[in-house]
XYZ file of N, CA and C in Angstrom:
720
model
N 74.990 -5.189 24.922
C 75.388 -3.601 25.334
C 76.958 -4.235 25.781
N 77.930 -3.961 24.705
C 79.543 -4.592 25.188
C 80.223 -3.437 25.586
N 80.826 -3.549 26.601
C 81.613 -2.129 27.199
C 83.175 -2.221 26.242
N 83.358 -0.832 25.266
C 84.782 -0.765 24.265
C 85.626 0.209 25.306
N 86.628 -0.464 25.914
C 87.263 0.507 26.662
C 88.391 -0.612 27.265
N 89.936 -0.261 26.861
C 90.412 -0.941 27.076
C 91.111 -1.359 28.340
N 90.443 -0.904 29.520
C 90.357 -1.157 31.079
C 89.302 -2.543 31.399
N 88.545 -2.246 30.793
C 87.341 -3.040 31.165
C 86.803 -3.750 29.975
N 85.729 -4.668 30.952
C 84.983 -5.388 29.635
C 83.624 -5.873 30.461
N 83.129 -5.869 29.740
C 80.968 -6.013 30.075
C 80.402 -6.071 29.316
N 79.075 -7.002 29.512
C 77.940 -7.172 28.198
C 76.292 -7.210 28.980
N 75.712 -6.514 28.623
C 74.820 -7.201 29.222
C 73.075 -7.157 27.710
N 73.141 -8.034 28.259
C 70.956 -8.210 27.277
C 70.103 -8.024 27.416
N 69.430 -7.556 26.808
C 67.719 -7.075 27.196
C 67.200 -7.491 26.200
N 65.758 -7.091 26.035
C 64.686 -6.973 24.651
C 64.300 -5.427 24.829
N 64.222 -4.736 23.780
C 64.134 -3.047 23.289
C 62.994 -3.512 22.955
N 61.591 -3.118 23.687
C 60.223 -2.618 23.424
C 60.081 -1.668 22.629
N 59.510 -1.953 21.478
C 58.738 -0.524 20.449
C 57.536 -0.814 20.694
N 56.601 -0.106 21.324
C 54.932 -0.116 21.193
C 54.509 0.093 19.999
N 53.317 0.087 19.976
C 52.635 0.770 18.655
C 52.118 2.286 19.268
N 51.933 3.459 18.268
C 51.503 4.694 18.603
C 50.355 4.139 18.620
N 49.781 5.186 19.007
C 48.111 5.233 19.089
C 47.662 5.954 18.598
N 46.294 5.904 17.160
C 46.493 6.883 16.311
C 44.385 6.865 16.459
N 43.939 8.233 15.922
C 42.662 8.643 16.327
C 42.065 8.300 15.432
N 40.857 7.634 15.248
C 40.369 6.734 14.350
C 38.694 7.209 14.151
N 38.346 7.989 13.533
C 37.375 8.768 13.603
C 36.045 7.954 12.120
N 34.898 7.858 13.154
C 33.952 7.089 11.872
C 32.584 7.975 11.393
N 32.584 7.857 10.262
C 31.775 9.315 10.101
C 30.764 8.133 8.060
N 29.484 8.580 7.860
C 28.261 8.258 6.995
C 27.844 6.817 7.945
N 27.136 6.990 9.024
C 27.288 6.213 9.870
C 25.531 6.543 9.853
N 24.961 6.401 8.408
C 23.559 6.923 8.252
C 23.788 6.476 6.795
N 23.502 5.527 6.165
C 23.176 5.268 4.615
C 21.867 5.068 4.686
N 21.777 4.731 2.975
C 19.942 4.015 2.515
C 20.252 2.789 1.803
N 19.242 1.690 1.988
C 19.547 0.942 1.681
C 19.192 0.669 -0.014
N 20.320 -0.061 -0.878
C 20.662 -0.074 -1.849
C 20.688 -1.633 -2.494
N 20.385 -2.572 -2.048
C 20.407 -3.949 -1.841
C 21.886 -4.203 -2.305
N 23.046 -3.539 -2.140
C 23.983 -4.128 -2.003
C 24.870 -3.406 -0.374
N 26.308 -4.525 -0.298
C 26.549 -4.346 1.343
C 27.079 -2.982 0.942
N 26.936 -2.570 2.260
C 27.255 -0.609 2.892
C 28.569 -0.945 3.908
N 28.591 0.041 3.914
C 30.088 0.438 5.001
C 30.427 1.433 5.544
N 30.418 1.893 6.020
C 30.434 3.304 7.261
C 31.810 3.497 6.300
N 32.396 4.735 6.977
C 33.189 5.614 6.615
C 34.363 5.741 7.865
N 35.753 5.160 7.638
C 36.616 5.131 8.985
C 37.552 5.959 8.573
N 38.226 7.462 9.307
C 39.063 8.136 9.066
C 40.444 7.890 9.853
N 42.046 7.472 9.812
C 42.694 8.164 10.926
C 43.790 8.575 10.640
N 44.237 8.889 12.223
C 45.142 10.217 11.458
C 46.287 9.459 12.345
N 47.678 9.520 11.749
C 47.964 9.633 10.610
C 47.058 8.618 9.795
N 46.858 9.534 8.452
C 45.674 9.018 7.598
C 46.412 7.485 6.583
N 44.774 6.799 6.019
C 45.350 5.962 5.236
C 45.608 4.621 6.199
N 45.578 4.084 7.105
C 45.872 3.046 7.836
C 44.644 1.911 7.495
N 45.407 0.666 7.577
C 44.059 -0.584 7.273
C 43.796 -0.602 8.215
N 41.862 -0.960 7.987
C 41.016 -1.139 8.890
C 40.657 -2.559 9.082
N 40.161 -2.904 10.211
C 39.368 -4.125 9.827
C 37.663 -3.671 10.728
N 37.026 -4.423 10.229
C 35.473 -3.749 10.531
C 35.030 -5.035 11.439
N 34.761 -4.554 12.139
C 33.752 -5.623 12.958
C 31.926 -4.715 13.036
N 31.093 -5.690 13.022
C 29.630 -5.655 12.789
C 29.307 -5.219 11.707
N 30.498 -4.774 10.361
C 30.061 -4.512 8.927
C 30.645 -5.254 7.916
N 30.174 -5.480 7.167
C 29.211 -4.803 6.031
C 27.750 -5.436 6.349
N 26.989 -4.351 6.211
C 25.492 -4.771 6.071
C 24.626 -4.205 4.823
N 24.007 -4.220 4.893
C 22.926 -4.973 3.435
C 21.399 -4.215 3.842
N 20.553 -5.301 4.691
C 19.349 -5.022 4.971
C 19.461 -3.222 6.092
N 18.349 -2.803 5.724
C 17.637 -1.775 6.403
C 18.160 -2.257 8.388
N 17.836 -1.599 8.982
C 18.551 -1.383 10.437
C 19.734 -0.829 11.248
N 19.736 -0.887 12.513
C 20.736 -0.378 12.979
C 21.772 -1.537 13.748
N 23.163 -1.588 13.749
C 23.772 -2.526 13.845
C 24.852 -1.646 14.633
N 25.394 -2.519 15.553
C 26.764 -2.409 16.010
C 27.858 -2.335 15.485
N 29.082 -1.262 15.580
C 30.056 -1.558 14.530
C 31.517 -1.185 14.773
N 32.700 -2.070 14.971
C 33.918 -1.268 15.471
C 35.076 -1.198 14.294
N 35.391 -0.300 14.240
C 36.690 -0.193 13.005
C 38.412 0.251 13.980
N 38.952 -1.227 13.514
C 40.222 -2.116 14.586
C 41.494 -1.479 13.547
N 42.222 0.122 13.577
C 43.547 -0.197 13.046
C 43.912 -1.978 12.928
N 44.968 -2.202 11.479
C 45.151 -3.896 11.584
C 46.740 -3.231 10.626
N 47.742 -2.657 11.928
C 48.758 -1.875 11.265
C 50.055 -2.153 12.185
N 51.529 -2.796 11.780
C 52.095 -2.829 13.225
C 53.015 -2.132 13.776
N 52.474 -0.502 13.374
C 53.192 0.097 14.391
C 52.278 1.275 14.779
N 51.081 0.847 14.887
C 49.932 1.586 15.209
C 48.451 1.324 15.672
N 48.052 1.328 16.679
C 47.008 0.941 17.089
C 45.953 1.974 17.450
N 44.590 1.404 17.692
C 43.444 2.300 17.704
C 41.898 2.037 16.688
N 41.205 1.945 17.877
C 40.081 1.717 17.363
C 38.650 2.580 18.184
N 37.728 2.806 16.876
C 36.439 3.663 17.582
C 35.193 2.528 16.913
N 34.038 3.106 18.090
C 33.233 2.261 17.556
C 31.583 3.412 17.341
N 30.692 2.698 16.960
C 29.651 3.734 16.309
C 28.227 2.656 16.718
N 27.169 2.980 16.013
C 26.070 2.892 15.678
C 25.536 2.924 14.122
N 25.599 2.257 13.135
C 25.171 2.395 11.465
C 23.929 2.101 11.460
N 23.445 3.156 10.754
C 22.016 2.956 10.463
C 22.046 3.309 8.813
N 20.978 1.975 8.836
C 20.646 2.015 6.909
C 19.344 2.056 6.926
N 19.138 3.293 6.530
C 17.194 3.802 7.189
C 16.761 2.838 5.144
N 15.247 2.793 5.259
C 14.730 2.689 4.060
C 14.495 3.423 3.039
N 14.893 2.448 1.917
C 14.697 3.359 0.367
C 13.573 3.404 0.205
N 13.264 4.568 -0.536
C 11.605 4.840 -1.302
C 11.336 4.603 -1.766
N 10.099 3.825 -2.306
C 9.086 3.340 -2.868
C 8.513 3.784 -3.277
N 8.113 3.609 -4.579
C 6.571 4.316 -5.367
C 5.294 3.691 -5.238
N 4.317 4.104 -4.605
C 2.878 3.159 -4.594
C 2.079 3.961 -5.397
N 1.522 2.802 -6.517
C 0.959 3.647 -7.261
C -0.684 3.646 -7.509
N -1.529 3.763 -7.304
C -3.130 3.432 -6.905
C -4.496 3.096 -8.574
N -4.556 2.146 -8.979
C -5.556 2.568 -9.851
C -6.905 1.277 -10.107
N -7.935 1.784 -10.784
C -8.880 0.602 -10.960
C -10.140 1.653 -9.983
N -9.521 2.911 -9.660
C -10.288 3.810 -8.476
C -12.207 4.099 -8.890
N -12.181 3.525 -10.024
C -13.890 4.052 -10.061
C -14.277 2.069 -10.940
N -15.631 1.524 -10.425
C -16.052 0.765 -10.318
C -17.414 0.883 -10.063
N -17.813 -0.555 -10.793
C -19.708 -0.176 -10.936
C -20.002 -1.469 -10.041
N -21.050 -1.194 -9.249
C -21.220 -2.190 -8.151
C -21.536 -3.975 -9.147
N -21.823 -4.683 -8.643
C -22.254 -5.864 -9.293
C -22.469 -6.815 -8.092
N -22.500 -6.526 -7.153
C -22.604 -7.276 -5.611
C -21.134 -8.122 -5.456
N -20.399 -7.880 -5.844
C -19.340 -8.966 -5.449
C -18.115 -7.382 -4.586
N -17.100 -7.624 -4.272
C -16.333 -6.972 -3.127
C -15.221 -6.244 -4.404
N -15.070 -4.237 -4.751
C -14.485 -4.148 -5.071
C -13.089 -3.548 -4.445
N -11.736 -4.405 -5.235
C -10.447 -3.971 -4.701
C -9.853 -3.037 -5.798
N -9.097 -1.927 -5.250
C -8.397 -1.213 -6.231
C -6.943 -2.397 -6.720
N -6.479 -1.624 -7.628
C -4.782 -2.143 -8.007
C -3.545 -1.308 -7.578
N -2.877 -1.932 -6.751
C -2.109 -1.030 -6.365
C -0.666 -1.704 -7.320
N 0.300 -1.128 -7.283
C 1.874 -1.330 -8.241
C 2.353 -0.785 -7.461
N 3.977 -1.249 -6.846
C 5.054 -0.463 -6.707
C 5.965 -0.578 -7.492
N 6.953 0.767 -7.128
C 8.378 0.654 -7.698
C 9.397 0.700 -6.838
N 10.111 -0.426 -6.836
C 9.997 -1.323 -7.030
C 8.973 -2.427 -6.859
N 8.753 -3.456 -8.116
C 8.224 -4.308 -8.588
C 7.813 -5.549 -7.012
N 6.334 -5.593 -6.922
C 6.333 -6.746 -6.039
C 6.101 -6.520 -4.557
N 5.881 -4.974 -3.684
C 6.430 -4.852 -2.827
C 5.231 -5.826 -1.845
N 5.321 -5.928 -0.824
C 3.949 -6.418 -0.165
C 3.263 -4.801 0.318
N 1.651 -5.286 0.124
C 0.908 -3.936 0.427
C -0.239 -3.837 1.539
N -0.102 -3.325 2.473
C -1.528 -3.135 3.306
C -2.276 -1.963 3.071
N -2.937 -2.178 2.056
C -4.634 -1.391 1.876
C -5.796 -1.848 2.663
N -5.830 -0.216 3.034
C -6.972 0.052 4.112
C -8.325 0.718 3.253
N -9.986 0.391 3.157
C -10.877 1.147 3.095
C -11.750 1.610 3.498
N -11.758 3.177 3.972
C -12.214 3.812 5.045
C -11.905 3.089 6.653
N -10.392 2.832 6.490
C -10.006 2.003 7.547
C -9.590 1.100 7.951
N -10.551 0.058 6.822
C -10.602 -1.469 7.433
C -10.290 -1.854 5.905
N -9.560 -3.358 6.201
C -8.147 -3.871 5.108
C -9.578 -4.703 4.232
N -11.189 -4.720 3.967
C -12.238 -4.999 3.678
C -12.739 -4.808 2.581
N -12.379 -5.128 1.484
C -12.179 -4.347 0.107
C -14.151 -4.026 0.292
N -14.535 -2.894 -0.076
C -16.179 -2.805 -0.281
C -16.959 -3.337 -1.280
N -18.260 -3.664 -0.702
C -19.021 -4.683 -2.161
C -20.117 -3.015 -2.156
N -20.719 -2.542 -1.153
C -22.042 -1.281 -2.393
C -21.265 -0.113 -2.812
N -22.484 0.541 -3.474
C -22.032 1.539 -4.179
C -21.313 2.491 -3.397
N -20.501 3.789 -3.172
C -20.148 4.703 -2.426
C -18.827 5.054 -2.645
N -18.319 5.936 -1.927
C -16.880 6.102 -2.134
C -16.377 6.069 -0.733
N -14.980 5.647 -1.292
C -14.569 4.669 0.223
C -12.794 5.777 -0.078
N -12.509 5.794 0.990
C -11.214 6.646 1.136
C -10.002 5.652 1.235
N -9.233 5.334 0.388
C -8.297 4.117 0.141
C -6.964 4.808 0.935
N -6.191 4.144 1.439
C -5.123 4.041 1.982
C -3.975 2.770 1.311
N -2.968 2.829 0.957
C -2.010 1.876 1.047
C -0.589 1.966 1.039
N -0.369 1.181 2.210
C 1.577 1.707 2.602
C 1.940 0.061 2.474
N 3.429 0.638 2.073
C 4.597 -0.175 1.662
C 4.826 -1.341 3.177
N 4.538 -2.534 3.124
C 5.101 -3.367 4.086
C 6.531 -3.729 4.308
N 7.661 -3.450 3.838
C 9.143 -4.379 3.667
C 9.819 -3.753 4.656
N 11.000 -4.238 5.354
C 11.812 -4.265 5.720
C 12.856 -3.053 5.005
N 12.999 -3.108 3.929
C 14.014 -2.188 2.848
C 13.016 -1.028 2.500
N 12.160 -1.011 2.384
C 11.237 0.050 1.728
C 9.537 0.670 1.986
N 9.741 1.749 2.452
C 8.824 2.483 2.743
C 7.959 3.360 1.600
N 6.711 3.780 1.900
C 5.669 4.058 0.761
C 4.595 4.164 0.912
N 3.865 4.963 0.438
C 2.543 4.925 0.569
C 1.516 5.874 -0.533
N 0.358 5.445 -0.799
C -0.718 6.515 -1.955
C -1.719 6.347 -1.126
N -2.694 7.304 -1.279
C -3.687 7.356 -1.061
C -4.807 7.988 -2.114
N -5.961 7.784 -1.737
C -7.066 8.111 -3.287
C -8.276 7.201 -2.379
N -9.252 7.471 -3.426
C -10.604 7.576 -3.390
C -11.305 6.226 -3.932
N -11.585 5.191 -3.652
C -12.536 4.622 -4.675
C -14.087 5.060 -4.412
N -14.297 4.745 -5.877
C -16.101 4.563 -6.287
C -16.549 3.404 -6.691
N -17.612 3.658 -6.588
C -18.001 2.130 -6.406
C -19.570 3.052 -7.099
N -19.866 3.095 -7.933
C -21.219 3.718 -9.098
C -22.579 2.831 -8.780
N -23.663 3.351 -8.723
C -24.713 2.071 -8.365
C -25.249 1.519 -10.219
N -24.827 0.273 -10.283
C -25.130 -0.496 -10.962
C -26.429 -0.194 -12.073
N -26.327 -0.692 -13.351
C -27.494 0.478 -14.904
C -28.388 -1.021 -14.407
N -29.592 -0.653 -14.536
C -31.034 -1.459 -14.637
C -31.639 -1.291 -15.950
N -32.287 -1.934 -16.399
C -33.475 -2.282 -16.960
C -34.052 -2.650 -16.497
N -35.849 -1.769 -17.229
C -37.162 -1.918 -16.847
C -37.675 -2.083 -18.154
N -38.732 -2.833 -17.458
C -39.939 -2.886 -18.405
C -41.081 -3.449 -18.246
N -41.979 -2.797 -18.575
C -42.812 -3.081 -18.268
C -43.971 -3.769 -19.068
N -44.933 -4.764 -18.986
C -46.281 -4.824 -19.709
C -47.780 -5.214 -19.181
N -48.619 -5.285 -19.611
C -50.026 -5.118 -19.398
C -50.723 -6.365 -19.386
N -51.618 -6.469 -18.396
C -51.813 -7.568 -17.922
C -53.166 -8.334 -19.034
N -53.446 -6.940 -20.015
C -54.629 -7.169 -21.096
C -54.133 -5.623 -22.323
N -53.237 -6.209 -23.393
C -53.611 -5.032 -24.552
C -53.291 -5.721 -25.872
N -54.946 -5.168 -26.219
C -55.565 -4.035 -25.432
C -56.414 -4.590 -25.071
N -57.175 -3.841 -23.844
C -57.777 -3.910 -23.074
C -59.523 -2.993 -23.533
N -60.536 -4.026 -22.523
C -61.287 -3.123 -22.980
C -61.607 -1.851 -22.429
N -62.647 -1.383 -22.762
C -63.663 -0.347 -21.996
C -63.900 -1.104 -20.931
N -63.505 -0.193 -19.358
C -64.574 -0.546 -18.093
C -64.109 -1.496 -17.660
N -62.743 -2.642 -18.734
C -61.966 -3.568 -17.696
C -60.951 -3.820 -16.849
N -61.005 -4.786 -16.250
C -59.752 -4.411 -15.279
C -58.250 -5.011 -16.012
N -57.497 -3.926 -15.128
C -55.963 -4.072 -16.082
C -55.154 -3.773 -15.021
N -54.262 -4.535 -15.312
C -52.528 -3.900 -14.366
C -51.399 -4.185 -15.218
N -50.668 -3.496 -14.526
C -49.323 -3.564 -14.795
C -47.825 -4.114 -14.213
N -47.515 -5.116 -14.998
C -45.686 -5.679 -14.347
C -45.063 -4.904 -14.734
N -44.020 -4.704 -13.908
C -42.071 -4.224 -14.455
C -41.882 -5.427 -13.670
N -40.707 -5.342 -14.655
C -39.563 -6.118 -14.469
C -38.386 -5.131 -14.251
N -37.258 -5.460 -13.169
C -36.368 -4.425 -13.047
C -34.839 -5.833 -13.104
N -33.843 -5.246 -14.243
C -32.412 -6.275 -13.893
C -31.914 -5.587 -14.061
N -30.379 -6.149 -13.993
C -29.098 -5.325 -13.861
C -27.743 -6.684 -13.465
N -27.423 -5.994 -14.062
C -25.970 -7.325 -14.090
C -25.553 -7.577 -12.552
N -25.933 -6.315 -11.431
C -25.364 -6.174 -10.440
C -26.406 -7.382 -9.296
N -26.734 -7.981 -10.455
C -28.177 -9.124 -9.119
C -29.409 -8.704 -9.429
N -30.215 -9.008 -8.378
C -31.739 -9.274 -8.720
C -31.966 -7.521 -7.986
N -32.164 -6.344 -8.498
C -32.732 -5.135 -7.420
C -33.942 -5.416 -7.166
N -33.806 -5.052 -5.846
C -34.083 -4.509 -4.587
C -35.227 -2.814 -4.693
N -36.081 -2.870 -3.915
C -36.554 -1.507 -3.397
C -37.942 -1.333 -4.112
N -38.440 0.005 -4.561
C -39.435 0.417 -5.573
C -39.664 0.700 -6.256
N -40.655 0.627 -7.024
C -41.216 1.660 -8.334
C -43.029 2.087 -8.040
N -42.772 3.119 -8.873
C -43.834 3.986 -8.959
C -44.712 3.884 -10.554
N -45.399 3.822 -10.589
C -45.919 3.390 -11.535
C -46.828 4.843 -11.869
N -46.496 5.227 -13.225
C -47.486 6.270 -13.783
C -48.105 6.300 -15.504
N -48.994 6.504 -15.369
C -50.037 6.398 -16.152
C -50.375 7.462 -17.060
N -50.314 8.388 -17.716
C -50.013 9.693 -18.558
C -49.662 10.882 -17.963
N -48.400 10.325 -16.988
C -47.467 11.625 -16.832
C -48.328 11.713 -15.359
N -48.858 11.077 -14.840
C -50.076 11.073 -13.265
C -49.390 9.762 -12.681
N -49.041 10.080 -11.665
C -48.812 9.187 -10.513
C -50.114 8.068 -10.075
N -49.392 6.731 -10.149
C -50.724 5.885 -10.106
C -50.774 5.309 -8.706
N -51.444 5.372 -7.400
C -51.116 4.871 -6.544
C -49.868 5.594 -5.601
N -49.480 4.255 -5.045
C -48.182 4.099 -4.097
C -47.255 3.461 -4.707
N -45.952 3.657 -4.648
C -44.696 3.307 -5.097
C -45.181 1.284 -4.734
N -44.784 0.333 -5.259
C -44.872 -0.677 -5.139
C -43.312 -1.376 -5.020
N -42.610 -2.367 -3.758
C -41.823 -3.296 -3.303
C -41.958 -3.926 -4.411
N -40.521 -4.252 -5.360
C -40.294 -5.126 -5.879
C -40.077 -6.683 -5.171
N -40.196 -7.284 -5.949
C -40.035 -8.889 -4.741
C -39.425 -9.875 -6.223
N -38.118 -9.919 -5.871
C -37.558 -11.014 -7.250
C -37.028 -10.263 -8.602
N -37.478 -8.564 -8.196
C -37.370 -8.197 -9.540
C -38.089 -7.611 -9.915
N -39.414 -7.965 -9.461
C -40.846 -7.550 -10.474
C -41.648 -7.337 -9.503
N -42.998 -5.998 -9.905
C -43.716 -5.813 -8.872
C -44.908 -5.564 -9.741
N -45.920 -5.227 -9.579
C -46.888 -5.516 -10.088
C -48.514 -4.506 -9.565
N -48.681 -3.475 -10.212
C -49.551 -2.407 -9.804
C -50.724 -3.353 -9.308
N -51.545 -2.227 -8.615
C -53.335 -2.778 -8.501
C -54.189 -2.011 -9.669
N -54.938 -3.292 -9.363
C -55.471 -3.188 -10.786
C -56.467 -1.515 -10.964
N -56.621 -1.543 -12.495
C -57.774 -0.029 -12.271
C -58.121 -0.503 -13.612
N -59.904 0.254 -13.560
C -60.903 0.108 -14.531
C -61.230 1.078 -14.875
N -60.355 2.624 -14.747
C -61.165 3.382 -14.869
C -60.306 4.008 -16.305
N -59.256 3.730 -16.949
C -58.424 3.911 -18.171
C -59.421 4.149 -19.329
N -59.838 5.740 -20.059
C -60.672 6.063 -21.326
C -60.084 5.190 -22.121
N -61.000 5.034 -23.255
C -60.816 4.799 -24.307
C -59.652 5.331 -24.901
N -58.741 4.593 -26.214
C -57.755 4.769 -26.398
C -55.870 4.600 -25.902
N -54.979 5.245 -27.015
C -53.867 5.023 -25.932
C -53.362 5.539 -24.936
N -52.134 5.105 -24.210
C -51.989 5.598 -22.882
C -50.907 4.933 -22.660
N -49.713 6.198 -21.741
C -48.341 5.947 -21.249
C -48.204 5.034 -20.155
N -47.990 4.137 -20.534
C -47.347 3.431 -18.725
C -46.252 3.663 -18.413
N -45.590 4.178 -17.152
C -43.914 4.582 -17.531
C -43.928 3.638 -15.425
N -42.650 2.948 -15.863
C -42.749 2.491 -13.902
C -41.428 3.286 -13.807
N -40.788 3.791 -12.970
C -39.798 4.566 -12.230
C -39.728 3.852 -11.203
N -37.783 3.538 -11.566
C -37.695 2.675 -10.344
C -36.501 3.659 -9.397
N -36.927 3.487 -7.886
C -36.518 4.283 -7.086
C -35.207 3.649 -6.732
N -34.888 2.514 -6.910
C -33.135 2.175 -6.385
C -33.612 1.459 -5.179
N -31.699 0.880 -5.276
C -32.477 -0.415 -4.034
C -33.113 0.607 -2.654
N -33.647 -0.815 -2.017
C -33.989 -0.433 -0.732
C -33.082 0.135 0.405
């Protein structure tokens, strides 16, 4: 500053500082859903449209992140902080192969996710081990993934295996009054059947049920069959 006067003179120097004005920064869109790409909250300034520098963003994976938006402008200053949350995206879980036949091996259901290839925890009646025996089991499949959530439930039914029963006579034809017995063999693709068979002669139960051994059982010998043809049936009662 210099004096402008015919009778006086003088000057002074100094530094004139204009400080940045403080602005309001408001954060929004602090909760978003995972998309697979970088995500950032929204920062609004007053006055509007000032440049922002982010700390803690951009973020991609589901989770919670501390973020700060700071004004980057020669004439304004201001910032705001908050927690940016990216929630898990919804995945579709589909169960199939819910009806299978017993064959002596564990039976697991088929699980497909969308998007494909997500890790899934599957339980059968609350156990992670696939069941083997015939019966019905409550199935629950839950996605295990940082960025996705989803589940499905159903019922796995393991049906009894089909068996084939064959009966042969110790003598056919046999002599009237002679001793004759009958042997039954029960087979199945599910393994060697156990349990009992009831022999039936001409529609009438013959004795008590006989236990299978190695898939076979033999009736007690009889000498009381009358001359003529007789119908011999073996009724398999299922596994013990």
